[in-house]
PDB file of C-alpha atoms and ligand atoms in Angstrom:
ATOM      1  CA  MET A1212      16.492   9.309  -9.174  1.00  0.00           C
ATOM      2  CA  VAL A1213      16.671  10.886  -5.743  1.00  0.00           C
ATOM      3  CA  ARG A1214      12.926  10.798  -5.014  1.00  0.00           C
ATOM      4  CA  GLU A1215      12.300   9.050  -1.664  1.00  0.00           C
ATOM      5  CA  THR A1216       8.621   8.334  -2.048  1.00  0.00           C
ATOM      6  CA  ALA A1217       6.852   7.310  -5.233  1.00  0.00           C
ATOM      7  CA  LEU A1218       3.301   6.128  -5.587  1.00  0.00           C
ATOM      8  CA  HIS A1219       2.360   2.882  -7.237  1.00  0.00           C
ATOM      9  CA  PRO A1220      -1.043   1.360  -7.978  1.00  0.00           C
ATOM     10  CA  ARG A1221      -0.257  -1.476  -5.588  1.00  0.00           C
ATOM     11  CA  ASP A1222      -0.305   1.054  -2.743  1.00  0.00           C
ATOM     12  CA  PHE A1223      -4.028   1.565  -3.186  1.00  0.00           C
ATOM     13  CA  ILE A1224      -7.089  -0.137  -1.767  1.00  0.00           C
ATOM     14  CA  LEU A1225     -10.355   0.826  -3.449  1.00  0.00           C
ATOM     15  CA  PRO A1226     -13.405   1.279  -1.206  1.00  0.00           C
ATOM     16  CA  LEU A1227     -16.540   0.172  -3.065  1.00  0.00           C
ATOM     17  CA  PHE A1228     -20.178   0.803  -2.170  1.00  0.00           C
ATOM     18  CA  LEU A1229     -22.899  -1.669  -3.067  1.00  0.00           C
ATOM     19  CA  HIS A1230     -26.629  -2.137  -2.714  1.00  0.00           C
ATOM     20  CA  GLU A1231     -29.317  -4.703  -3.508  1.00  0.00           C
ATOM     21  CA  ASP A1232     -30.765  -2.759  -6.501  1.00  0.00           C
ATOM     22  CA  ALA A1233     -30.100  -3.748 -10.112  1.00  0.00           C
ATOM     23  CA  GLU A1234     -29.365  -0.056 -10.976  1.00  0.00           C
ATOM     24  CA  ASP A1235     -26.158   1.789 -10.144  1.00  0.00           C
ATOM     25  CA  THR A1236     -26.722   5.005  -8.208  1.00  0.00           C
ATOM     26  CA  PRO A1237     -24.303   7.949  -8.261  1.00  0.00           C
ATOM     27  CA  ILE A1238     -23.674   9.116  -4.706  1.00  0.00           C
ATOM     28  CA  SER A1239     -24.573  12.777  -4.547  1.00  0.00           C
ATOM     29  CA  SER A1240     -22.451  13.539  -1.490  1.00  0.00           C
ATOM     30  CA  MET A1241     -19.375  12.011  -3.167  1.00  0.00           C
ATOM     31  CA  PRO A1242     -19.036  13.105  -6.816  1.00  0.00           C
ATOM     32  CA  GLY A1243     -17.495  10.404  -9.004  1.00  0.00           C
ATOM     33  CA  VAL A1244     -18.428   7.654  -6.543  1.00  0.00           C
ATOM     34  CA  THR A1245     -21.182   5.185  -7.271  1.00  0.00           C
ATOM     35  CA  ARG A1246     -23.225   2.688  -5.252  1.00  0.00           C
ATOM     36  CA  TRP A1247     -23.053  -0.421  -7.426  1.00  0.00           C
ATOM     37  CA  SER A1248     -25.311  -3.321  -8.140  1.00  0.00           C
ATOM     38  CA  LEU A1249     -23.694  -6.737  -7.554  1.00  0.00           C
ATOM     39  CA  GLU A1250     -23.026  -7.176 -11.236  1.00  0.00           C
ATOM     40  CA  SER A1251     -21.430  -3.733 -11.721  1.00  0.00           C
ATOM     41  CA  LEU A1252     -19.433  -4.180  -8.502  1.00  0.00           C
ATOM     42  CA  VAL A1253     -17.719  -7.208 -10.028  1.00  0.00           C
ATOM     43  CA  ARG A1254     -16.981  -5.320 -13.244  1.00  0.00           C
ATOM     44  CA  GLU A1255     -15.703  -2.264 -11.402  1.00  0.00           C
ATOM     45  CA  ALA A1256     -13.450  -4.348  -9.144  1.00  0.00           C
ATOM     46  CA  GLY A1257     -12.113  -6.165 -12.195  1.00  0.00           C
ATOM     47  CA  GLU A1258     -11.213  -2.827 -13.852  1.00  0.00           C
ATOM     48  CA  ALA A1259      -9.433  -1.632 -10.740  1.00  0.00           C
ATOM     49  CA  HIS A1260      -7.526  -4.943 -10.456  1.00  0.00           C
ATOM     50  CA  ALA A1261      -6.475  -4.700 -14.110  1.00  0.00           C
ATOM     51  CA  LEU A1262      -4.954  -1.269 -13.322  1.00  0.00           C
ATOM     52  CA  GLY A1263      -2.739  -2.896 -10.700  1.00  0.00           C
ATOM     53  CA  ILE A1264      -4.860  -2.270  -7.561  1.00  0.00           C
ATOM     54  CA  PRO A1265      -4.517  -5.363  -5.346  1.00  0.00           C
ATOM     55  CA  ALA A1266      -7.512  -5.013  -3.055  1.00  0.00           C
ATOM     56  CA  VAL A1267     -10.966  -3.649  -2.547  1.00  0.00           C
ATOM     57  CA  VAL A1268     -12.943  -2.980   0.639  1.00  0.00           C
ATOM     58  CA  LEU A1269     -16.707  -3.376   0.606  1.00  0.00           C
ATOM     59  CA  PHE A1270     -19.362  -1.133   2.196  1.00  0.00           C
ATOM     60  CA  PRO A1271     -23.016  -2.106   1.866  1.00  0.00           C
ATOM     61  CA  LYS A1272     -26.159   0.009   1.948  1.00  0.00           C
ATOM     62  CA  ILE A1273     -28.678  -2.138   3.669  1.00  0.00           C
ATOM     63  CA  ASP A1274     -32.410  -1.865   3.219  1.00  0.00           C
ATOM     64  CA  ASP A1275     -34.135  -0.178   6.188  1.00  0.00           C
ATOM     65  CA  SER A1276     -36.416  -3.220   6.551  1.00  0.00           C
ATOM     66  CA  LEU A1277     -33.391  -5.397   7.384  1.00  0.00           C
ATOM     67  CA  LYS A1278     -31.992  -3.077  10.083  1.00  0.00           C
ATOM     68  CA  SER A1279     -32.529  -3.952  13.755  1.00  0.00           C
ATOM     69  CA  PRO A1280     -31.109  -3.182  17.205  1.00  0.00           C
ATOM     70  CA  LEU A1281     -29.168  -6.461  17.366  1.00  0.00           C
ATOM     71  CA  PRO A1282     -28.282  -6.410  13.705  1.00  0.00           C
ATOM     72  CA  GLU A1283     -28.813 -10.085  12.815  1.00  0.00           C
ATOM     73  CA  GLU A1284     -28.498  -9.214   9.068  1.00  0.00           C
ATOM     74  CA  CYS A1285     -24.771  -8.535   9.528  1.00  0.00           C
ATOM     75  CA  HIS A1286     -24.112 -12.241   9.812  1.00  0.00           C
ATOM     76  CA  ASN A1287     -26.683 -13.574   7.386  1.00  0.00           C
ATOM     77  CA  ASP A1288     -24.830 -16.044   5.079  1.00  0.00           C
ATOM     78  CA  GLY A1289     -27.229 -15.114   2.273  1.00  0.00           C
ATOM     79  CA  GLY A1290     -26.794 -11.336   2.866  1.00  0.00           C
ATOM     80  CA  LEU A1291     -25.492  -8.822   0.396  1.00  0.00           C
ATOM     81  CA  ILE A1292     -21.845  -8.837   1.519  1.00  0.00           C
ATOM     82  CA  PRO A1293     -21.366 -12.706   1.542  1.00  0.00           C
ATOM     83  CA  ARG A1294     -22.913 -12.807  -1.955  1.00  0.00           C
ATOM     84  CA  ALA A1295     -20.619  -9.995  -3.123  1.00  0.00           C
ATOM     85  CA  ILE A1296     -17.513 -11.756  -1.695  1.00  0.00           C
ATOM     86  CA  ARG A1297     -18.391 -14.966  -3.474  1.00  0.00           C
ATOM     87  CA  ALA A1298     -19.047 -13.190  -6.781  1.00  0.00           C
ATOM     88  CA  LEU A1299     -15.817 -11.216  -6.569  1.00  0.00           C
ATOM     89  CA  LYS A1300     -13.636 -14.189  -5.660  1.00  0.00           C
ATOM     90  CA  ALA A1301     -15.196 -16.263  -8.447  1.00  0.00           C
ATOM     91  CA  ALA A1302     -14.609 -13.572 -11.080  1.00  0.00           C
ATOM     92  CA  HIS A1303     -11.230 -12.326  -9.845  1.00  0.00           C
ATOM     93  CA  PRO A1304      -9.418 -14.946  -7.835  1.00  0.00           C
ATOM     94  CA  THR A1305      -6.272 -12.851  -7.336  1.00  0.00           C
ATOM     95  CA  LEU A1306      -8.172  -9.811  -6.082  1.00  0.00           C
ATOM     96  CA  CYS A1307      -7.798  -9.333  -2.334  1.00  0.00           C
ATOM     97  CA  VAL A1308     -11.298  -8.855  -0.812  1.00  0.00           C
ATOM     98  CA  ILE A1309     -11.463  -6.882   2.442  1.00  0.00           C
ATOM     99  CA  THR A1310     -14.690  -6.470   4.368  1.00  0.00           C
ATOM    100  CA  ASP A1311     -15.716  -3.923   6.952  1.00  0.00           C
ATOM    101  CA  ILE A1312     -16.569  -5.284  10.372  1.00  0.00           C
ATOM    102  CA  ALA A1313     -18.982  -2.950  12.195  1.00  0.00           C
ATOM    103  CA  LEU A1314     -22.667  -2.816  12.840  1.00  0.00           C
ATOM    104  CA  ASP A1315     -23.577   0.621  11.593  1.00  0.00           C
ATOM    105  CA  PRO A1316     -24.997  -0.281   8.119  1.00  0.00           C
ATOM    106  CA  TYR A1317     -27.222  -2.933   9.710  1.00  0.00           C
ATOM    107  CA  ASN A1318     -28.100  -1.243  12.983  1.00  0.00           C
ATOM    108  CA  SER A1319     -31.418   0.591  13.300  1.00  0.00           C
ATOM    109  CA  ASP A1320     -29.601   2.900  15.763  1.00  0.00           C
ATOM    110  CA  GLY A1321     -26.937   3.739  13.225  1.00  0.00           C
ATOM    111  CA  HIS A1322     -24.113   3.085  15.699  1.00  0.00           C
ATOM    112  CA  ASP A1323     -21.141   0.749  15.223  1.00  0.00           C
ATOM    113  CA  GLY A1324     -22.174  -1.058  18.400  1.00  0.00           C
ATOM    114  CA  VAL A1325     -25.315  -2.237  20.186  1.00  0.00           C
ATOM    115  CA  VAL A1326     -27.133   0.618  21.905  1.00  0.00           C
ATOM    116  CA  ARG A1327     -28.883   0.603  25.320  1.00  0.00           C
ATOM    117  CA  ARG A1328     -31.050   3.540  26.317  1.00  0.00           C
ATOM    118  CA  ASP A1329     -31.829   4.257  29.971  1.00  0.00           C
ATOM    119  CA  ASP A1330     -35.008   5.817  31.303  1.00  0.00           C
ATOM    120  CA  HIS A1331     -33.680   9.288  30.589  1.00  0.00           C
ATOM    121  CA  GLY A1332     -32.879   8.456  26.960  1.00  0.00           C
ATOM    122  CA  GLU A1333     -29.183   8.388  27.863  1.00  0.00           C
ATOM    123  CA  LEU A1334     -27.398   6.063  25.456  1.00  0.00           C
ATOM    124  CA  THR A1335     -24.650   3.540  26.164  1.00  0.00           C
ATOM    125  CA  ILE A1336     -22.766   1.411  23.600  1.00  0.00           C
ATOM    126  CA  LEU A1337     -22.548  -2.185  24.891  1.00  0.00           C
ATOM    127  CA  ASN A1338     -18.970  -3.090  24.176  1.00  0.00           C
ATOM    128  CA  ASP A1339     -18.905  -6.858  24.890  1.00  0.00           C
ATOM    129  CA  GLU A1340     -22.323  -7.577  23.438  1.00  0.00           C
ATOM    130  CA  THR A1341     -21.179  -5.854  20.278  1.00  0.00           C
ATOM    131  CA  VAL A1342     -17.875  -7.791  20.148  1.00  0.00           C
ATOM    132  CA  ALA A1343     -19.783 -11.107  20.140  1.00  0.00           C
ATOM    133  CA  ILE A1344     -21.832  -9.983  17.118  1.00  0.00           C
ATOM    134  CA  LEU A1345     -18.694  -8.664  15.353  1.00  0.00           C
ATOM    135  CA  CYS A1346     -17.199 -12.172  15.725  1.00  0.00           C
ATOM    136  CA  GLU A1347     -20.274 -13.648  13.990  1.00  0.00           C
ATOM    137  CA  GLN A1348     -19.969 -11.054  11.214  1.00  0.00           C
ATOM    138  CA  ALA A1349     -16.276 -11.791  10.714  1.00  0.00           C
ATOM    139  CA  LEU A1350     -16.979 -15.541  10.544  1.00  0.00           C
ATOM    140  CA  CYS A1351     -19.767 -15.021   8.040  1.00  0.00           C
ATOM    141  CA  HIS A1352     -17.402 -13.021   5.804  1.00  0.00           C
ATOM    142  CA  ALA A1353     -14.603 -15.573   6.196  1.00  0.00           C
ATOM    143  CA  LYS A1354     -16.919 -18.404   5.255  1.00  0.00           C
ATOM    144  CA  ALA A1355     -17.875 -16.535   2.084  1.00  0.00           C
ATOM    145  CA  GLY A1356     -14.216 -16.180   1.157  1.00  0.00           C
ATOM    146  CA  ALA A1357     -13.054 -12.787   2.444  1.00  0.00           C
ATOM    147  CA  ASP A1358      -9.222 -12.498   2.543  1.00  0.00           C
ATOM    148  CA  ILE A1359      -9.033  -9.824   5.178  1.00  0.00           C
ATOM    149  CA  VAL A1360     -11.594  -8.589   7.725  1.00  0.00           C
ATOM    150  CA  ALA A1361     -11.309  -4.996   8.815  1.00  0.00           C
ATOM    151  CA  PRO A1362     -12.970  -4.088  12.148  1.00  0.00           C
ATOM    152  CA  SER A1363     -13.849  -0.352  11.997  1.00  0.00           C
ATOM    153  CA  ASP A1364     -16.056  -0.360  14.998  1.00  0.00           C
ATOM    154  CA  MET A1365     -13.459   0.654  17.661  1.00  0.00           C
ATOM    155  CA  MET A1366     -14.859  -1.625  20.406  1.00  0.00           C
ATOM    156  CA  ASP A1367     -12.265  -2.698  23.024  1.00  0.00           C
ATOM    157  CA  GLY A1368     -10.895  -6.240  22.730  1.00  0.00           C
ATOM    158  CA  ARG A1369     -12.436  -7.002  19.377  1.00  0.00           C
ATOM    159  CA  VAL A1370      -9.221  -7.875  17.585  1.00  0.00           C
ATOM    160  CA  ALA A1371      -8.378 -10.673  20.061  1.00  0.00           C
ATOM    161  CA  ALA A1372     -11.969 -11.951  20.009  1.00  0.00           C
ATOM    162  CA  ILE A1373     -12.229 -11.989  16.220  1.00  0.00           C
ATOM    163  CA  ARG A1374      -8.773 -13.701  15.930  1.00  0.00           C
ATOM    164  CA  GLU A1375      -9.898 -16.465  18.304  1.00  0.00           C
ATOM    165  CA  ALA A1376     -13.237 -16.893  16.600  1.00  0.00           C
ATOM    166  CA  LEU A1377     -11.563 -17.154  13.171  1.00  0.00           C
ATOM    167  CA  ASP A1378      -8.884 -19.548  14.413  1.00  0.00           C
ATOM    168  CA  ASP A1379     -11.389 -21.784  16.171  1.00  0.00           C
ATOM    169  CA  ALA A1380     -13.410 -22.123  12.950  1.00  0.00           C
ATOM    170  CA  GLY A1381     -10.368 -23.023  10.831  1.00  0.00           C
ATOM    171  CA  PHE A1382      -9.862 -19.551   9.285  1.00  0.00           C
ATOM    172  CA  GLN A1383      -6.283 -19.063  10.493  1.00  0.00           C
ATOM    173  CA  HIS A1384      -5.421 -17.761   7.025  1.00  0.00           C
ATOM    174  CA  VAL A1385      -7.872 -14.841   7.153  1.00  0.00           C
ATOM    175  CA  SER A1386      -6.067 -11.667   8.181  1.00  0.00           C
ATOM    176  CA  ILE A1387      -7.194  -8.770  10.365  1.00  0.00           C
ATOM    177  CA  LEU A1388      -6.695  -5.217   9.243  1.00  0.00           C
ATOM    178  CA  SER A1389      -7.560  -3.290  12.440  1.00  0.00           C
ATOM    179  CA  TYR A1390      -8.759   0.286  12.414  1.00  0.00           C
ATOM    180  CA  THR A1391      -6.317   1.029  15.217  1.00  0.00           C
ATOM    181  CA  ALA A1392      -6.485   4.786  15.438  1.00  0.00           C
ATOM    182  CA  LYS A1393      -9.879   5.783  14.137  1.00  0.00           C
ATOM    183  CA  TYR A1394     -10.785   9.303  15.155  1.00  0.00           C
ATOM    184  CA  ALA A1395     -14.288  10.713  15.896  1.00  0.00           C
ATOM    185  CA  SER A1396     -14.085  12.814  12.729  1.00  0.00           C
ATOM    186  CA  ALA A1397     -16.445  15.159  10.953  1.00  0.00           C
ATOM    187  CA  PHE A1398     -14.725  14.104   7.722  1.00  0.00           C
ATOM    188  CA  TYR A1399     -16.879  10.928   7.614  1.00  0.00           C
ATOM    189  CA  GLY A1400     -19.995  13.032   6.889  1.00  0.00           C
ATOM    190  CA  PRO A1401     -20.303  12.237   3.114  1.00  0.00           C
ATOM    191  CA  PHE A1402     -19.794   8.505   3.747  1.00  0.00           C
ATOM    192  CA  ARG A1403     -22.668   8.349   6.216  1.00  0.00           C
ATOM    193  CA  GLY A1404     -24.866  10.056   3.621  1.00  0.00           C
ATOM    194  CA  ALA A1405     -23.780   7.432   1.044  1.00  0.00           C
ATOM    195  CA  LEU A1406     -24.883   4.580   3.210  1.00  0.00           C
ATOM    196  CA  ASP A1407     -27.619   6.261   5.163  1.00  0.00           C
ATOM    197  CA  SER A1408     -25.723   5.035   8.244  1.00  0.00           C
ATOM    198  CA  ALA A1409     -25.515   8.170  10.423  1.00  0.00           C
ATOM    199  CA  PRO A1410     -26.230   7.593  14.152  1.00  0.00           C
ATOM    200  CA  LYS A1411     -29.897   8.204  14.891  1.00  0.00           C
ATOM    201  CA  ASP A1412     -28.927  10.031  18.074  1.00  0.00           C
ATOM    202  CA  GLY A1413     -25.756  10.691  20.057  1.00  0.00           C
ATOM    203  CA  ASP A1414     -22.347  10.566  18.431  1.00  0.00           C
ATOM    204  CA  LYS A1415     -19.432   8.146  18.089  1.00  0.00           C
ATOM    205  CA  LYS A1416     -17.186   9.927  20.570  1.00  0.00           C
ATOM    206  CA  THR A1417     -17.399   7.251  23.306  1.00  0.00           C
ATOM    207  CA  TYR A1418     -15.715   4.685  21.026  1.00  0.00           C
ATOM    208  CA  GLN A1419     -13.834   6.622  18.300  1.00  0.00           C
ATOM    209  CA  MET A1420     -10.791   8.578  19.286  1.00  0.00           C
ATOM    210  CA  ASP A1421     -10.478  12.232  20.328  1.00  0.00           C
ATOM    211  CA  PRO A1422      -8.773  14.268  17.544  1.00  0.00           C
ATOM    212  CA  GLY A1423      -6.599  15.852  20.212  1.00  0.00           C
ATOM    213  CA  ASN A1424      -4.973  12.556  21.179  1.00  0.00           C
ATOM    214  CA  SER A1425      -1.735  11.096  19.887  1.00  0.00           C
ATOM    215  CA  ARG A1426      -0.337   8.991  22.766  1.00  0.00           C
ATOM    216  CA  GLU A1427      -3.610   7.079  22.696  1.00  0.00           C
ATOM    217  CA  ALA A1428      -2.855   6.029  19.181  1.00  0.00           C
ATOM    218  CA  VAL A1429       0.414   4.442  20.467  1.00  0.00           C
ATOM    219  CA  ARG A1430      -1.500   2.608  23.169  1.00  0.00           C
ATOM    220  CA  GLU A1431      -4.095   1.364  20.648  1.00  0.00           C
ATOM    221  CA  THR A1432      -1.253   0.228  18.394  1.00  0.00           C
ATOM    222  CA  LEU A1433       0.395  -1.850  21.120  1.00  0.00           C
ATOM    223  CA  LEU A1434      -2.959  -3.314  22.126  1.00  0.00           C
ATOM    224  CA  ASP A1435      -3.936  -4.311  18.570  1.00  0.00           C
ATOM    225  CA  GLU A1436      -0.528  -5.774  17.948  1.00  0.00           C
ATOM    226  CA  ALA A1437      -0.725  -7.855  21.128  1.00  0.00           C
ATOM    227  CA  GLU A1438      -4.266  -8.919  20.250  1.00  0.00           C
ATOM    228  CA  GLY A1439      -3.110 -10.370  16.946  1.00  0.00           C
ATOM    229  CA  ALA A1440      -3.799  -7.779  14.260  1.00  0.00           C
ATOM    230  CA  ASP A1441      -1.950  -8.327  10.946  1.00  0.00           C
ATOM    231  CA  MET A1442      -2.137  -4.679   9.767  1.00  0.00           C
ATOM    232  CA  LEU A1443      -3.006  -1.496  11.431  1.00  0.00           C
ATOM    233  CA  MET A1444      -4.947   1.513  10.116  1.00  0.00           C
ATOM    234  CA  VAL A1445      -5.025   5.233  10.819  1.00  0.00           C
ATOM    235  CA  LYS A1446      -8.151   7.119   9.795  1.00  0.00           C
ATOM    236  CA  PRO A1447      -8.653   9.834   8.556  1.00  0.00           C
ATOM    237  CA  ALA A1448      -5.301  10.235   6.780  1.00  0.00           C
ATOM    238  CA  GLY A1449      -4.515  13.817   5.694  1.00  0.00           C
ATOM    239  CA  PRO A1450      -5.238  15.668   8.942  1.00  0.00           C
ATOM    240  CA  TYR A1451      -3.499  12.811  10.903  1.00  0.00           C
ATOM    241  CA  LEU A1452      -0.135  12.468   9.153  1.00  0.00           C
ATOM    242  CA  ASP A1453       1.641  12.768  12.495  1.00  0.00           C
ATOM    243  CA  ILE A1454      -0.330   9.853  13.777  1.00  0.00           C
ATOM    244  CA  ILE A1455       0.558   7.755  10.728  1.00  0.00           C
ATOM    245  CA  ALA A1456       4.206   8.570  11.350  1.00  0.00           C
ATOM    246  CA  ARG A1457       3.932   7.695  15.076  1.00  0.00           C
ATOM    247  CA  VAL A1458       2.131   4.409  14.449  1.00  0.00           C
ATOM    248  CA  ARG A1459       4.718   3.558  11.774  1.00  0.00           C
ATOM    249  CA  GLU A1460       7.489   4.053  14.343  1.00  0.00           C
ATOM    250  CA  THR A1461       5.660   2.092  17.033  1.00  0.00           C
ATOM    251  CA  THR A1462       5.015  -1.101  15.071  1.00  0.00           C
ATOM    252  CA  THR A1463       6.710  -3.364  12.536  1.00  0.00           C
ATOM    253  CA  LEU A1464       3.331  -4.366  11.106  1.00  0.00           C
ATOM    254  CA  PRO A1465       2.142  -2.952   7.781  1.00  0.00           C
ATOM    255  CA  VAL A1466       0.344   0.356   8.291  1.00  0.00           C
ATOM    256  CA  ALA A1467      -2.629   1.480   6.242  1.00  0.00           C
ATOM    257  CA  ALA A1468      -4.225   4.949   6.120  1.00  0.00           C
ATOM    258  CA  TYR A1469      -7.764   5.820   5.037  1.00  0.00           C
ATOM    259  CA  GLN A1470      -8.180   9.028   2.995  1.00  0.00           C
ATOM    260  CA  VAL A1471     -11.825   9.376   3.963  1.00  0.00           C
ATOM    261  CA  SER A1472     -14.919  10.712   2.179  1.00  0.00           C
ATOM    262  CA  GLY A1473     -14.555  14.318   3.506  1.00  0.00           C
ATOM    263  CA  GLU A1474     -10.920  14.533   2.399  1.00  0.00           C
ATOM    264  CA  TYR A1475     -11.913  13.247  -1.019  1.00  0.00           C
ATOM    265  CA  LEU A1476     -14.847  15.693  -1.246  1.00  0.00           C
ATOM    266  CA  MET A1477     -12.641  18.712  -0.359  1.00  0.00           C
ATOM    267  CA  LEU A1478     -10.268  17.993  -3.249  1.00  0.00           C
ATOM    268  CA  LYS A1479     -13.071  16.997  -5.664  1.00  0.00           C
ATOM    269  CA  SER A1480     -15.215  20.044  -5.026  1.00  0.00           C
ATOM    270  CA  ALA A1481     -12.316  22.503  -5.179  1.00  0.00           C
ATOM    271  CA  ALA A1482     -11.268  20.908  -8.483  1.00  0.00           C
ATOM    272  CA  ALA A1483     -14.817  21.020  -9.830  1.00  0.00           C
ATOM    273  CA  ALA A1484     -14.944  24.742  -9.007  1.00  0.00           C
ATOM    274  CA  GLY A1485     -11.759  25.184 -11.025  1.00  0.00           C
ATOM    275  CA  TRP A1486      -9.800  26.263  -7.910  1.00  0.00           C
ATOM    276  CA  LEU A1487      -7.366  23.321  -7.724  1.00  0.00           C
ATOM    277  CA  ASP A1488      -5.746  21.005 -10.243  1.00  0.00           C
ATOM    278  CA  GLU A1489      -7.400  17.673  -9.368  1.00  0.00           C
ATOM    279  CA  LYS A1490      -4.687  15.334 -10.601  1.00  0.00           C
ATOM    280  CA  ALA A1491      -1.931  17.318  -9.016  1.00  0.00           C
ATOM    281  CA  VAL A1492      -3.526  17.692  -5.630  1.00  0.00           C
ATOM    282  CA  ALA A1493      -4.854  14.170  -5.429  1.00  0.00           C
ATOM    283  CA  LEU A1494      -1.418  12.664  -6.226  1.00  0.00           C
ATOM    284  CA  GLU A1495       0.306  15.090  -3.860  1.00  0.00           C
ATOM    285  CA  SER A1496      -2.039  14.274  -0.985  1.00  0.00           C
ATOM    286  CA  LEU A1497      -1.556  10.549  -1.598  1.00  0.00           C
ATOM    287  CA  THR A1498       2.237  11.009  -1.733  1.00  0.00           C
ATOM    288  CA  GLY A1499       2.099  12.846   1.566  1.00  0.00           C
ATOM    289  CA  ILE A1500       0.173  10.021   3.212  1.00  0.00           C
ATOM    290  CA  LYS A1501       2.655   7.446   1.894  1.00  0.00           C
ATOM    291  CA  ARG A1502       5.673   9.628   2.941  1.00  0.00           C
ATOM    292  CA  ALA A1503       4.248   9.857   6.444  1.00  0.00           C
ATOM    293  CA  GLY A1504       4.582   6.039   6.658  1.00  0.00           C
ATOM    294  CA  ALA A1505       1.521   4.361   5.166  1.00  0.00           C
ATOM    295  CA  ASP A1506       2.242   1.151   3.262  1.00  0.00           C
ATOM    296  CA  MET A1507      -1.323   1.126   1.863  1.00  0.00           C
ATOM    297  CA  ILE A1508      -3.843   3.795   1.259  1.00  0.00           C
ATOM    298  CA  LEU A1509      -7.575   3.375   1.120  1.00  0.00           C
ATOM    299  CA  THR A1510      -8.772   6.082  -1.272  1.00  0.00           C
ATOM    300  CA  TYR A1511     -11.696   6.887  -3.475  1.00  0.00           C
ATOM    301  CA  PHE A1512      -9.114   8.204  -5.974  1.00  0.00           C
ATOM    302  CA  ALA A1513      -7.569   4.652  -6.279  1.00  0.00           C
ATOM    303  CA  LYS A1514      -8.714   3.865  -9.819  1.00  0.00           C
ATOM    304  CA  GLN A1515      -8.213   7.364 -11.178  1.00  0.00           C
ATOM    305  CA  ALA A1516      -4.782   7.656  -9.435  1.00  0.00           C
ATOM    306  CA  ALA A1517      -3.707   4.324 -10.949  1.00  0.00           C
ATOM    307  CA  GLN A1518      -4.707   5.695 -14.378  1.00  0.00           C
ATOM    308  CA  TRP A1519      -2.866   8.970 -13.761  1.00  0.00           C
ATOM    309  CA  LEU A1520       0.278   7.058 -12.724  1.00  0.00           C
ATOM    310  CA  ALA A1521       0.081   4.987 -15.873  1.00  0.00           C
ATOM    311  CA  GLU A1522      -0.070   8.203 -17.942  1.00  0.00           C
ATOM    312  CA  GLY A1523       3.106   9.338 -16.220  1.00  0.00           C
TER     313      GLY A1523
HETATM  314  C1  LIG B 893     -18.253   2.849   9.972  1.00  0.00           C
HETATM  315  C2  LIG B 893     -17.301   3.422   8.936  1.00  0.00           C
HETATM  316  C3  LIG B 893     -17.227   4.771   8.648  1.00  0.00           C
HETATM  317  C4  LIG B 893     -16.297   4.965   7.629  1.00  0.00           C
HETATM  318  C5  LIG B 893     -15.815   3.676   7.272  1.00  0.00           C
HETATM  319  N1  LIG B 893     -16.423   2.755   8.163  1.00  0.00           N
HETATM  320  C6  LIG B 893     -18.050   5.926   9.195  1.00  0.00           C
HETATM  321  C7  LIG B 893     -18.142   6.146  10.636  1.00  0.00           C
HETATM  322  O1  LIG B 893     -17.327   5.679  11.415  1.00  0.00           O
HETATM  323  O2  LIG B 893     -19.100   6.794  10.992  1.00  0.00           O
HETATM  324  C8  LIG B 893     -15.960   6.276   6.984  1.00  0.00           C
HETATM  325  C9  LIG B 893     -15.275   6.255   5.690  1.00  0.00           C
HETATM  326  C10 LIG B 893     -15.255   7.575   4.981  1.00  0.00           C
HETATM  327  O3  LIG B 893     -15.673   8.650   5.473  1.00  0.00           O
HETATM  328  O4  LIG B 893     -14.814   7.570   3.775  1.00  0.00           O
HETATM  329  N2  LIG B 893     -17.976   1.658  10.483  1.00  0.00           N
END
């Protein structure tokens, strides 16, 4: 009766991995998580939706032969993601389909942006060239029926550019969930293994945020709000609860938090070793993220947590 924060399946967004193969592949770096075929993806999303989960977010593993330095495949209307969006919306019209906007799965360099190398091998991420391609990617997903596009690339000015590109093409109704405060985190390791999307060289510290920074998250919040974001995200979640709370106080927009692959893996592996009670720690960590101020939580526990909550 006096509990202030209670979890509900509608708080969760389920991240789903997919690939071109007809077989489903368990992801070894993320126990309990699978890379799905298109057909299984539709089934899995349907099961999650039936448990009360309103939304999924899609992450593709792209064949090496389709990766390139100016990743054209990321806006191919016949590509894996547009086909997945169409299949999901046809099978589950009330499911909210969110797509990731970033170049890394398609980029032969493995970075979220376009890379230039100088004569000394020094590497620069080309912000504005990248933003133009991100707009094409967002349009491609909107055309296929995506409800929300979620730029995770951290380029400057991309929210305003994507908003304008969507509006100009008649997609005023497609929302933007911006990765507002996305930190350069070692907790993404297992995810990059799952998609084979780790940077070939260099790191993401020139565009993702410094874990020591908190005021910068406020600045990014104000910028994304002014640029027209509909929802803001903090990522990772558990080690950044203060940032979730600070973003929550700074904006009136809905706030999402992403419990990332490394956070999931820590709890999963400790539970597998018999050291922690999986259900208890998973629900406690998700409660903490919601208590800090997140309206929505992207979590690999989404389906299982919805089942646990139904058990009571
Ligand atoms: C890349 C992207 C990443 C994640 C989501 N989108 C990895 C990265 O920035 O390198 C990480 C998610 C996770 O670790 O669960 N655009």
